Amino acid sequence: MPDFEFVNVANPCDVKRYSTKIRRHVMKDIGKARRKPRTKKRGEFIIGENSPASSSNGDEASPRKAPRALTLPSPKIDLTLQTLVYPVEMDEDRLSLVRFLVEEAQSTYRPFRFPWITMGLSDSAALHITLANAALFRGLKADPQALKQKPEFSINPDAMKWYTLSLASITQRLADPAERASEGLVIAVTGFVCHDSSVGNFDRFCVHMEGLQRLIERKGGLETLSSPFLRIMISWLDLNGATFFNAKPRFGIPRLAIQDIDAGNDSRYLQQLLQYWNADCPSLGDIMSAMKATAAVASYINRQSDNPKFWTDDVTIARLLGPAFHKILSLEGRPLPNDPTDPQYSGTAAREAFRRAALVFLAAVKIRMGYGAYEMERHLEAFRQISQLPLVDWGVVAELNLWAHIISAMQEDSPNRAWHVLTIVGIMETIGLQTGSQAIDMARGIIWVDALDAGKSDLLCSEIDSYLEASVLQRLDSIPVDPTLVMLPEDLKD
């Protein structure tokens, strides 16, 4: 039966006085309802050849809708490698590297490995850059000491040979107007961009991505490419660079991206908070769609919690995260007013805090899928600076500011989040929360993915409670006591 609570308001202008009480009552059970029982051990990634990304069919656009068709390469190659049609003449050296690629892909999950193999075998330059990667990782596997180095082609002579052949082929074909427009050349350059992204060499990434962008523009845009996977992969790589540099994406959202997600009641409390923005802080209005898109991602993932193969379904995750990344990264930057008394000062700081926290959240999803996120530390550092801005009223849309600080604090090591805990406690006092679990439950009711937790929220909750306890003791110690007061024996009687 619904639990009603009535508020007496004599004057319509008094509604705002009771807004915090109303909000707390509306959401108090949402976080608890979404909390799942803790597992004793952290779940591990599912690896192997049964990854959904290895299948030839696409995945659903929404958990509630029928699957959408997305034809992907299906490189479940067995011992018939010699019978395949290759873009160059194959010798035993090349075949052994292809065999290594296939065998490793079947035993060790790496995001986008299976879909890329067939793409990499479709063009001579793409094949050679694929062989360079195979030679590099085969060398790293044979020499564990080499794992201490950055996995660049330069550390492996065999990998450098194939890298040089690929580069020479690309250079020659770029000079040929007929070859310059080939999709195979786009695939080859994408292979270079993919390697740069995977090793975190974003200076070289920019050079190759700019060349790739020019090739695609000459062809008429991303959607003119015939391969659905190639379009998704290029968009994914573009977003990796954009998140690292905190810049707008170069390409639009691919046609097969997952956008129409029915979050149902999962984002009910967020929707209610967004409604308050219009009245309390209208300067935050343009970030609403980005927050809704991030919440939709969380809702989709939480509904896949019973699917053990979801976290190895790399292509679906790329299609899912893309629209949210686009909305967040496409927001216009806003300068922080110099005057803290400016009405826009706290709202502008909160807007950037929400934006960075959403990027931290999505980066955590990338890490959970096994891809990695070089941008994570950059966004955490930016959030630290925002959280330490002087004279910011974090009571502006306090619940969302609490969520942003909790999401960022969970990705920090304990020594680095002392300031986050201090700010979280201050926001809790504004809202009227008394324990760390209440704060976590409130954040859980806004945007949350249980699979990203892995006990982090428990540790943060413990730190919050420890700080609260220390604060209470400090306040008690500061209370003056009259030294002349003496407890008499009769005071101990009942």
Short mmCIF file of C-alpha atoms in Angstrom, two decimals:
data_model
loop_
_atom_site.label_atom_id
_atom_site.label_comp_id
_atom_site.label_asym_id
_atom_site.label_seq_id
_atom_site.Cartn_x
_atom_site.Cartn_y
_atom_site.Cartn_z
CA MET A 1 0.00 0.00 0.00
CA PRO A 2 1.42 3.45 -0.86
CA ASP A 3 2.94 5.36 2.03
CA PHE A 4 1.43 8.85 1.89
CA GLU A 5 2.82 11.87 3.68
CA PHE A 6 0.91 15.16 3.73
CA VAL A 7 2.40 18.64 3.81
CA ASN A 8 0.31 21.65 4.80
CA VAL A 9 1.04 24.72 2.68
CA ALA A 10 -0.86 27.89 3.37
CA ASN A 11 0.70 29.92 0.58
CA PRO A 12 1.79 28.63 -2.88
CA CYS A 13 5.08 30.46 -2.40
CA ASP A 14 5.85 28.16 0.53
CA VAL A 15 6.09 25.03 -1.66
CA LYS A 16 9.80 25.49 -2.20
CA ARG A 17 10.39 25.41 1.58
CA TYR A 18 9.19 21.81 1.62
CA SER A 19 10.86 20.70 -1.63
CA THR A 20 13.67 18.78 0.08
CA LYS A 21 11.23 16.93 2.31
CA ILE A 22 9.06 16.03 -0.68
CA ARG A 23 12.02 14.82 -2.73
CA ARG A 24 13.32 12.64 0.10
CA HIS A 25 9.93 11.06 0.62
CA VAL A 26 9.49 10.32 -3.10
CA MET A 27 12.86 8.63 -3.52
CA LYS A 28 13.48 7.03 -0.13
CA ASP A 29 12.63 3.49 -1.28
CA ILE A 30 14.00 3.71 -4.82
CA GLY A 31 17.64 3.09 -3.96
CA LYS A 32 16.79 0.25 -1.59
CA ALA A 33 14.53 -1.36 -4.17
CA ARG A 34 17.31 -1.33 -6.73
CA ARG A 35 19.92 -2.68 -4.33
CA LYS A 36 20.81 -6.29 -5.03
CA PRO A 37 22.27 -8.78 -2.56
CA ARG A 38 26.04 -8.58 -2.37
CA THR A 39 27.96 -11.47 -3.82
CA LYS A 40 30.94 -12.63 -1.82
CA LYS A 41 33.29 -12.65 -4.79
CA ARG A 42 33.71 -10.24 -7.62
CA GLY A 43 32.45 -11.60 -10.94
CA GLU A 44 35.03 -12.34 -13.59
CA PHE A 45 34.93 -11.69 -17.29
CA ILE A 46 33.56 -14.47 -19.46
CA ILE A 47 36.07 -15.33 -22.16
CA GLY A 48 36.22 -17.70 -25.07
CA GLU A 49 34.88 -18.32 -28.53
CA ASN A 50 31.21 -18.24 -27.51
CA SER A 51 31.20 -14.45 -27.19
CA PRO A 52 28.13 -12.94 -28.84
CA ALA A 53 30.51 -10.79 -30.88
CA SER A 54 31.57 -13.96 -32.67
CA SER A 55 28.10 -14.55 -34.00
CA SER A 56 26.86 -13.34 -37.33
CA ASN A 57 23.73 -11.68 -36.03
CA GLY A 58 23.32 -8.34 -34.36
CA ASP A 59 21.80 -7.58 -31.05
CA GLU A 60 18.70 -5.85 -29.87
CA ALA A 61 18.15 -2.14 -29.96
CA SER A 62 16.35 -2.32 -26.64
CA PRO A 63 15.92 -5.10 -24.10
CA ARG A 64 12.18 -4.97 -24.73
CA LYS A 65 12.29 -4.94 -28.51
CA ALA A 66 12.94 -7.56 -31.14
CA PRO A 67 16.57 -7.89 -32.27
CA ARG A 68 17.72 -5.54 -35.01
CA ALA A 69 19.66 -7.01 -37.90
CA LEU A 70 23.38 -6.27 -37.86
CA THR A 71 25.54 -8.47 -40.04
CA LEU A 72 28.99 -8.88 -38.55
CA PRO A 73 32.03 -10.81 -39.75
CA SER A 74 32.02 -14.37 -38.43
CA PRO A 75 35.65 -15.50 -38.41
CA LYS A 76 35.17 -18.90 -36.79
CA ILE A 77 37.98 -20.20 -38.92
CA ASP A 78 39.12 -23.76 -38.32
CA LEU A 79 41.97 -25.64 -39.94
CA THR A 80 41.05 -24.53 -43.47
CA LEU A 81 43.05 -21.30 -43.36
CA GLN A 82 44.90 -22.32 -46.52
CA THR A 83 41.65 -22.42 -48.49
CA LEU A 84 40.61 -18.83 -47.76
CA VAL A 85 41.02 -16.14 -50.39
CA TYR A 86 43.61 -13.64 -49.18
CA PRO A 87 44.43 -10.22 -50.66
CA VAL A 88 48.12 -11.18 -50.97
CA GLU A 89 50.05 -14.36 -51.64
CA MET A 90 50.34 -16.26 -48.39
CA ASP A 91 53.42 -18.11 -47.17
CA GLU A 92 53.88 -20.14 -44.00
CA ASP A 93 55.03 -17.09 -42.03
CA ARG A 94 51.83 -15.18 -42.81
CA LEU A 95 49.65 -18.25 -42.25
CA SER A 96 51.23 -18.94 -38.86
CA LEU A 97 50.40 -15.41 -37.71
CA VAL A 98 46.79 -15.72 -38.91
CA ARG A 99 46.59 -19.07 -37.12
CA PHE A 100 47.90 -17.46 -33.94
CA LEU A 101 45.29 -14.71 -34.20
CA VAL A 102 42.43 -17.15 -34.58
CA GLU A 103 43.60 -19.52 -31.85
CA GLU A 104 44.19 -16.69 -29.37
CA ALA A 105 40.83 -15.14 -30.18
CA GLN A 106 39.17 -18.48 -29.40
CA SER A 107 40.91 -18.81 -26.04
CA THR A 108 41.41 -15.23 -24.82
CA TYR A 109 38.77 -12.54 -25.06
CA ARG A 110 39.89 -9.17 -26.38
CA PRO A 111 37.21 -6.63 -27.34
CA PHE A 112 36.55 -6.49 -31.11
CA ARG A 113 39.11 -9.20 -31.89
CA PHE A 114 36.76 -11.61 -33.65
CA PRO A 115 34.89 -9.00 -35.74
CA TRP A 116 38.16 -7.38 -36.79
CA ILE A 117 39.92 -10.54 -38.02
CA THR A 118 37.77 -10.95 -41.12
CA MET A 119 37.97 -7.20 -41.80
CA GLY A 120 41.74 -7.40 -41.49
CA LEU A 121 41.90 -10.23 -44.04
CA SER A 122 39.97 -8.26 -46.67
CA ASP A 123 42.70 -5.87 -47.87
CA SER A 124 46.47 -6.13 -48.37
CA ALA A 125 47.42 -3.15 -46.20
CA ALA A 126 44.82 -4.12 -43.59
CA LEU A 127 46.21 -7.66 -43.59
CA HIS A 128 49.76 -6.45 -42.98
CA ILE A 129 48.80 -4.18 -40.06
CA THR A 130 46.79 -7.12 -38.66
CA LEU A 131 49.84 -9.38 -39.02
CA ALA A 132 51.94 -6.72 -37.28
CA ASN A 133 49.59 -6.87 -34.29
CA ALA A 134 49.69 -10.66 -34.34
CA ALA A 135 53.51 -10.68 -34.39
CA LEU A 136 53.63 -8.15 -31.56
CA PHE A 137 51.31 -10.08 -29.25
CA ARG A 138 52.87 -13.42 -30.15
CA GLY A 139 56.23 -11.99 -29.11
CA LEU A 140 54.78 -10.62 -25.86
CA LYS A 141 53.24 -14.00 -25.09
CA ALA A 142 56.57 -15.77 -25.66
CA ASP A 143 58.56 -13.28 -23.57
CA PRO A 144 56.77 -12.30 -20.33
CA GLN A 145 59.51 -9.73 -19.60
CA ALA A 146 58.45 -7.82 -22.70
CA LEU A 147 55.05 -7.21 -21.11
CA LYS A 148 56.73 -4.54 -18.96
CA GLN A 149 57.22 -2.43 -22.10
CA LYS A 150 54.57 -0.48 -23.95
CA PRO A 151 53.24 -2.80 -26.68
CA GLU A 152 54.54 -0.84 -29.68
CA PHE A 153 55.63 -2.33 -32.99
CA SER A 154 59.13 -0.90 -32.51
CA ILE A 155 59.95 -3.43 -29.76
CA ASN A 156 59.45 -6.37 -32.13
CA PRO A 157 61.43 -6.64 -35.43
CA ASP A 158 58.91 -9.04 -36.95
CA ALA A 159 56.02 -6.70 -36.13
CA MET A 160 57.95 -3.75 -37.58
CA LYS A 161 58.38 -5.65 -40.86
CA TRP A 162 54.64 -6.07 -41.35
CA TYR A 163 53.94 -2.54 -40.09
CA THR A 164 56.37 -1.14 -42.68
CA LEU A 165 54.77 -3.16 -45.49
CA SER A 166 51.33 -1.89 -44.51
CA LEU A 167 52.53 1.71 -44.33
CA ALA A 168 54.22 1.45 -47.72
CA SER A 169 51.06 0.03 -49.28
CA ILE A 170 48.91 2.83 -47.84
CA THR A 171 51.34 5.53 -49.03
CA GLN A 172 51.43 4.10 -52.57
CA ARG A 173 47.66 3.79 -52.81
CA LEU A 174 47.01 7.28 -51.49
CA ALA A 175 48.84 8.58 -54.56
CA ASP A 176 46.47 6.63 -56.84
CA PRO A 177 43.10 8.43 -57.31
CA ALA A 178 41.36 5.12 -58.04
CA GLU A 179 42.68 3.41 -54.91
CA ARG A 180 42.23 6.44 -52.71
CA ALA A 181 38.46 5.91 -52.66
CA SER A 182 38.58 2.18 -51.83
CA GLU A 183 36.96 0.90 -48.66
CA GLY A 184 39.92 -1.40 -48.18
CA LEU A 185 42.15 1.63 -47.64
CA VAL A 186 39.70 2.91 -45.01
CA ILE A 187 39.92 -0.46 -43.24
CA ALA A 188 43.74 -0.35 -43.30
CA VAL A 189 43.96 3.14 -41.80
CA THR A 190 41.34 2.13 -39.22
CA GLY A 191 43.74 -0.64 -38.20
CA PHE A 192 46.43 1.97 -37.49
CA VAL A 193 43.98 4.08 -35.47
CA CYS A 194 42.85 1.01 -33.55
CA HIS A 195 46.41 0.16 -32.54
CA ASP A 196 47.12 3.75 -31.45
CA SER A 197 44.01 3.76 -29.30
CA SER A 198 44.77 0.38 -27.72
CA VAL A 199 48.28 1.43 -26.62
CA GLY A 200 47.26 4.97 -25.61
CA ASN A 201 49.43 6.80 -28.16
CA PHE A 202 46.97 9.63 -28.77
CA ASP A 203 49.43 11.99 -30.47
CA ARG A 204 49.89 9.46 -33.27
CA PHE A 205 46.19 8.63 -33.00
CA CYS A 206 45.33 12.19 -34.05
CA VAL A 207 47.55 12.00 -37.15
CA HIS A 208 45.99 8.74 -38.32
CA MET A 209 42.45 9.76 -37.37
CA GLU A 210 42.73 13.00 -39.36
CA GLY A 211 43.82 10.99 -42.39
CA LEU A 212 40.96 8.55 -41.86
CA GLN A 213 38.50 11.42 -41.58
CA ARG A 214 39.66 12.86 -44.92
CA LEU A 215 39.29 9.46 -46.61
CA ILE A 216 35.76 9.06 -45.28
CA GLU A 217 34.77 12.60 -46.22
CA ARG A 218 35.95 11.93 -49.80
CA LYS A 219 33.68 8.89 -49.88
CA GLY A 220 30.69 10.95 -48.75
CA GLY A 221 30.59 10.29 -45.02
CA LEU A 222 30.58 7.45 -42.53
CA GLU A 223 27.23 6.02 -43.62
CA THR A 224 28.49 5.44 -47.17
CA LEU A 225 30.74 2.62 -45.93
CA SER A 226 29.27 -0.76 -46.83
CA SER A 227 30.32 -2.59 -43.65
CA PRO A 228 28.10 -1.96 -40.59
CA PHE A 229 30.86 -3.15 -38.27
CA LEU A 230 33.39 -0.80 -39.89
CA ARG A 231 31.05 2.16 -39.31
CA ILE A 232 30.57 1.20 -35.67
CA MET A 233 34.29 0.57 -35.14
CA ILE A 234 35.32 3.93 -36.61
CA SER A 235 32.72 5.72 -34.47
CA TRP A 236 33.95 3.85 -31.38
CA LEU A 237 37.56 4.83 -32.06
CA ASP A 238 36.50 8.41 -32.73
CA LEU A 239 34.77 8.50 -29.34
CA ASN A 240 37.86 7.06 -27.64
CA GLY A 241 39.88 10.00 -28.92
CA ALA A 242 37.13 12.51 -28.14
CA THR A 243 36.80 11.32 -24.54
CA PHE A 244 40.58 11.40 -24.06
CA PHE A 245 40.85 14.98 -25.33
CA ASN A 246 37.45 16.05 -23.92
CA ALA A 247 36.51 17.19 -27.43
CA LYS A 248 33.55 16.91 -29.76
CA PRO A 249 33.40 13.73 -31.89
CA ARG A 250 34.44 13.97 -35.54
CA PHE A 251 31.65 11.71 -36.81
CA GLY A 252 27.94 11.50 -36.12
CA ILE A 253 26.09 8.68 -34.39
CA PRO A 254 26.04 5.56 -36.62
CA ARG A 255 22.69 4.47 -37.92
CA LEU A 256 22.76 1.16 -36.03
CA ALA A 257 23.56 2.70 -32.64
CA ILE A 258 21.17 1.76 -29.84
CA GLN A 259 19.21 4.91 -28.98
CA ASP A 260 15.54 4.10 -28.33
CA ILE A 261 15.79 2.57 -24.87
CA ASP A 262 12.70 2.36 -22.70
CA ALA A 263 14.08 2.83 -19.18
CA GLY A 264 10.64 2.38 -17.63
CA ASN A 265 10.65 3.26 -13.92
CA ASP A 266 14.43 2.89 -13.64
CA SER A 267 15.01 6.60 -14.13
CA ARG A 268 11.86 7.83 -12.38
CA TYR A 269 13.72 9.68 -9.64
CA LEU A 270 16.14 11.26 -12.14
CA GLN A 271 13.19 12.51 -14.17
CA GLN A 272 11.74 14.12 -11.04
CA LEU A 273 15.06 15.81 -10.27
CA LEU A 274 15.32 17.13 -13.80
CA GLN A 275 11.92 18.76 -13.43
CA TYR A 276 13.21 20.73 -10.45
CA TRP A 277 16.06 22.08 -12.59
CA ASN A 278 13.71 24.29 -14.54
CA ALA A 279 12.67 26.07 -11.36
CA ASP A 280 15.80 25.87 -9.22
CA CYS A 281 18.63 26.16 -11.76
CA PRO A 282 17.55 26.75 -15.38
CA SER A 283 21.18 27.19 -16.49
CA LEU A 284 21.54 23.39 -16.28
CA GLY A 285 18.85 22.72 -18.87
CA ASP A 286 21.09 21.79 -21.79
CA ILE A 287 22.68 18.84 -19.97
CA MET A 288 19.36 17.10 -19.35
CA SER A 289 19.46 15.01 -22.54
CA ALA A 290 23.01 13.85 -21.74
CA MET A 291 21.96 12.75 -18.24
CA LYS A 292 18.91 10.93 -19.62
CA ALA A 293 21.07 9.14 -22.22
CA THR A 294 23.50 8.04 -19.49
CA ALA A 295 20.61 6.81 -17.35
CA ALA A 296 19.28 4.84 -20.33
CA VAL A 297 22.65 3.11 -20.69
CA ALA A 298 22.56 2.15 -17.00
CA SER A 299 19.01 0.84 -17.33
CA TYR A 300 19.91 -1.29 -20.36
CA ILE A 301 22.96 -2.79 -18.64
CA ASN A 302 21.13 -3.54 -15.40
CA ARG A 303 18.49 -5.44 -17.36
CA GLN A 304 21.25 -7.58 -18.83
CA SER A 305 22.54 -8.57 -15.39
CA ASP A 306 21.37 -12.17 -15.84
CA ASN A 307 23.09 -12.50 -19.23
CA PRO A 308 26.60 -13.91 -18.60
CA LYS A 309 27.70 -13.10 -22.15
CA PHE A 310 26.79 -9.43 -22.10
CA TRP A 311 30.22 -8.11 -21.04
CA THR A 312 31.88 -9.89 -23.96
CA ASP A 313 29.32 -8.59 -26.46
CA ASP A 314 31.68 -5.83 -27.56
CA VAL A 315 29.75 -4.62 -30.59
CA THR A 316 26.48 -4.22 -28.68
CA ILE A 317 28.25 -2.28 -25.93
CA ALA A 318 29.81 0.02 -28.53
CA ARG A 319 26.40 0.60 -30.10
CA LEU A 320 24.97 1.25 -26.62
CA LEU A 321 27.56 3.72 -25.28
CA GLY A 322 27.97 5.73 -28.47
CA PRO A 323 24.84 7.95 -28.24
CA ALA A 324 25.49 8.81 -24.56
CA PHE A 325 29.13 9.71 -25.29
CA HIS A 326 27.96 11.87 -28.20
CA LYS A 327 25.45 13.82 -26.14
CA ILE A 328 27.92 14.45 -23.32
CA LEU A 329 30.88 15.41 -25.52
CA SER A 330 28.80 17.60 -27.84
CA LEU A 331 27.77 19.99 -25.04
CA GLU A 332 29.16 23.48 -25.44
CA GLY A 333 31.79 24.51 -22.91
CA ARG A 334 30.91 27.28 -20.47
CA PRO A 335 33.40 29.53 -18.68
CA LEU A 336 33.08 29.71 -14.91
CA PRO A 337 32.14 33.25 -13.80
CA ASN A 338 34.96 35.03 -11.97
CA ASP A 339 32.61 36.27 -9.28
CA PRO A 340 31.38 33.54 -6.89
CA THR A 341 28.33 35.68 -6.13
CA ASP A 342 27.26 35.45 -9.77
CA PRO A 343 23.92 33.53 -9.90
CA GLN A 344 25.44 31.27 -12.60
CA TYR A 345 28.61 30.41 -10.62
CA SER A 346 27.41 27.34 -8.70
CA GLY A 347 25.19 26.14 -11.56
CA THR A 348 28.09 26.25 -14.04
CA ALA A 349 30.33 24.32 -11.63
CA ALA A 350 27.58 21.74 -11.04
CA ARG A 351 26.98 21.35 -14.79
CA GLU A 352 30.64 20.50 -15.39
CA ALA A 353 30.66 18.18 -12.36
CA PHE A 354 27.67 16.27 -13.79
CA ARG A 355 29.31 16.09 -17.22
CA ARG A 356 32.63 14.79 -15.89
CA ALA A 357 30.91 12.30 -13.58
CA ALA A 358 28.93 10.93 -16.53
CA LEU A 359 32.19 10.47 -18.49
CA VAL A 360 33.76 8.74 -15.48
CA PHE A 361 30.72 6.46 -15.27
CA LEU A 362 30.91 5.49 -18.96
CA ALA A 363 34.67 4.99 -18.71
CA ALA A 364 34.01 2.52 -15.88
CA VAL A 365 31.69 0.61 -18.23
CA LYS A 366 34.50 0.43 -20.82
CA ILE A 367 36.90 -0.92 -18.22
CA ARG A 368 34.33 -3.51 -17.11
CA MET A 369 34.01 -4.77 -20.70
CA GLY A 370 37.80 -5.25 -20.81
CA TYR A 371 38.60 -2.42 -23.23
CA GLY A 372 40.31 0.00 -20.88
CA ALA A 373 39.87 3.75 -20.59
CA TYR A 374 42.94 5.99 -20.84
CA GLU A 375 40.67 8.98 -20.31
CA MET A 376 39.62 7.93 -16.80
CA GLU A 377 42.46 9.63 -14.91
CA ARG A 378 41.99 12.85 -16.90
CA HIS A 379 38.32 13.12 -15.99
CA LEU A 380 38.97 12.19 -12.36
CA GLU A 381 41.61 14.92 -12.13
CA ALA A 382 39.22 17.44 -13.69
CA PHE A 383 36.53 16.42 -11.20
CA ARG A 384 38.97 16.87 -8.29
CA GLN A 385 39.62 20.43 -9.42
CA ILE A 386 35.91 21.16 -9.79
CA SER A 387 35.08 19.73 -6.37
CA GLN A 388 37.68 22.03 -4.76
CA LEU A 389 36.45 25.25 -6.36
CA PRO A 390 35.92 27.89 -3.66
CA LEU A 391 32.47 29.04 -2.58
CA VAL A 392 30.47 26.62 -4.74
CA ASP A 393 27.01 25.92 -3.36
CA TRP A 394 26.75 22.18 -3.89
CA GLY A 395 23.21 22.43 -2.53
CA VAL A 396 22.17 23.43 -6.07
CA VAL A 397 20.33 20.30 -7.17
CA ALA A 398 21.93 18.64 -4.16
CA GLU A 399 20.88 15.08 -5.00
CA LEU A 400 22.61 15.12 -8.39
CA ASN A 401 25.70 16.75 -6.92
CA LEU A 402 25.75 13.93 -4.36
CA TRP A 403 25.49 11.36 -7.18
CA ALA A 404 28.33 13.01 -9.14
CA HIS A 405 30.68 13.02 -6.15
CA ILE A 406 29.86 9.42 -5.22
CA ILE A 407 30.36 8.14 -8.78
CA SER A 408 33.76 9.87 -9.03
CA ALA A 409 34.83 8.91 -5.51
CA MET A 410 34.15 5.23 -6.22
CA GLN A 411 36.74 5.28 -9.01
CA GLU A 412 39.38 6.92 -6.82
CA ASP A 413 41.84 5.21 -4.51
CA SER A 414 41.06 5.87 -0.87
CA PRO A 415 43.85 8.45 -0.22
CA ASN A 416 42.73 10.55 -3.21
CA ARG A 417 39.10 10.93 -2.23
CA ALA A 418 39.32 12.60 1.15
CA TRP A 419 38.03 15.84 -0.37
CA HIS A 420 35.21 13.94 -2.09
CA VAL A 421 34.14 12.49 1.27
CA LEU A 422 34.23 15.94 2.85
CA THR A 423 32.04 17.35 0.08
CA ILE A 424 29.68 14.36 0.19
CA VAL A 425 29.16 14.85 3.92
CA GLY A 426 28.44 18.53 3.36
CA ILE A 427 25.81 17.71 0.73
CA MET A 428 24.31 15.06 3.03
CA GLU A 429 23.82 17.70 5.71
CA THR A 430 22.03 19.89 3.17
CA ILE A 431 19.64 17.08 2.22
CA GLY A 432 19.26 15.70 5.73
CA LEU A 433 20.98 12.33 5.30
CA GLN A 434 22.65 10.84 8.35
CA THR A 435 24.52 7.72 7.18
CA GLY A 436 26.71 6.64 4.29
CA SER A 437 24.23 3.96 3.26
CA GLN A 438 21.52 6.62 2.86
CA ALA A 439 23.81 8.59 0.56
CA ILE A 440 24.69 5.51 -1.50
CA ASP A 441 21.02 4.55 -1.77
CA MET A 442 20.18 8.01 -3.08
CA ALA A 443 22.92 7.79 -5.74
CA ARG A 444 21.77 4.27 -6.58
CA GLY A 445 18.31 5.63 -7.35
CA ILE A 446 19.64 8.14 -9.91
CA ILE A 447 22.15 6.47 -12.31
CA TRP A 448 23.78 3.22 -11.23
CA VAL A 449 25.11 -0.09 -12.59
CA ASP A 450 25.50 -2.84 -10.01
CA ALA A 451 28.16 -4.63 -12.08
CA LEU A 452 30.49 -1.63 -11.70
CA ASP A 453 30.29 -1.64 -7.91
CA ALA A 454 32.35 -4.69 -6.89
CA GLY A 455 32.37 -3.58 -3.25
CA LYS A 456 33.51 -0.02 -3.96
CA SER A 457 30.36 1.53 -2.55
CA ASP A 458 30.80 -0.40 0.72
CA LEU A 459 34.31 1.00 1.17
CA LEU A 460 33.14 4.52 0.39
CA CYS A 461 30.18 4.13 2.75
CA SER A 462 32.56 3.07 5.52
CA GLU A 463 34.76 6.13 4.93
CA ILE A 464 31.74 8.43 5.00
CA ASP A 465 30.49 6.93 8.27
CA SER A 466 33.97 7.15 9.80
CA TYR A 467 34.14 10.84 8.93
CA LEU A 468 30.65 11.44 10.34
CA GLU A 469 31.56 9.63 13.56
CA ALA A 470 34.79 11.63 13.91
CA SER A 471 32.86 14.86 13.32
CA VAL A 472 30.37 14.01 16.08
CA LEU A 473 33.15 13.22 18.54
CA GLN A 474 34.92 16.44 17.66
CA ARG A 475 31.76 18.43 18.28
CA LEU A 476 31.27 16.68 21.63
CA ASP A 477 34.84 17.47 22.65
CA SER A 478 34.26 21.12 21.83
CA ILE A 479 31.30 21.40 24.21
CA PRO A 480 32.45 23.26 27.36
CA VAL A 481 32.03 21.41 30.64
CA ASP A 482 31.76 23.12 34.04
CA PRO A 483 34.63 21.66 36.15
CA THR A 484 32.77 22.54 39.36
CA LEU A 485 30.01 20.08 38.57
CA VAL A 486 30.25 16.97 40.77
CA MET A 487 28.14 13.83 40.48
CA LEU A 488 26.55 13.06 43.84
CA PRO A 489 25.72 9.51 44.98
CA GLU A 490 22.00 10.24 44.86
CA ASP A 491 22.34 11.05 41.14
CA LEU A 492 23.07 7.37 40.53
CA LYS A 493 19.84 6.24 42.20
CA ASP A 494 16.83 5.25 40.15
#
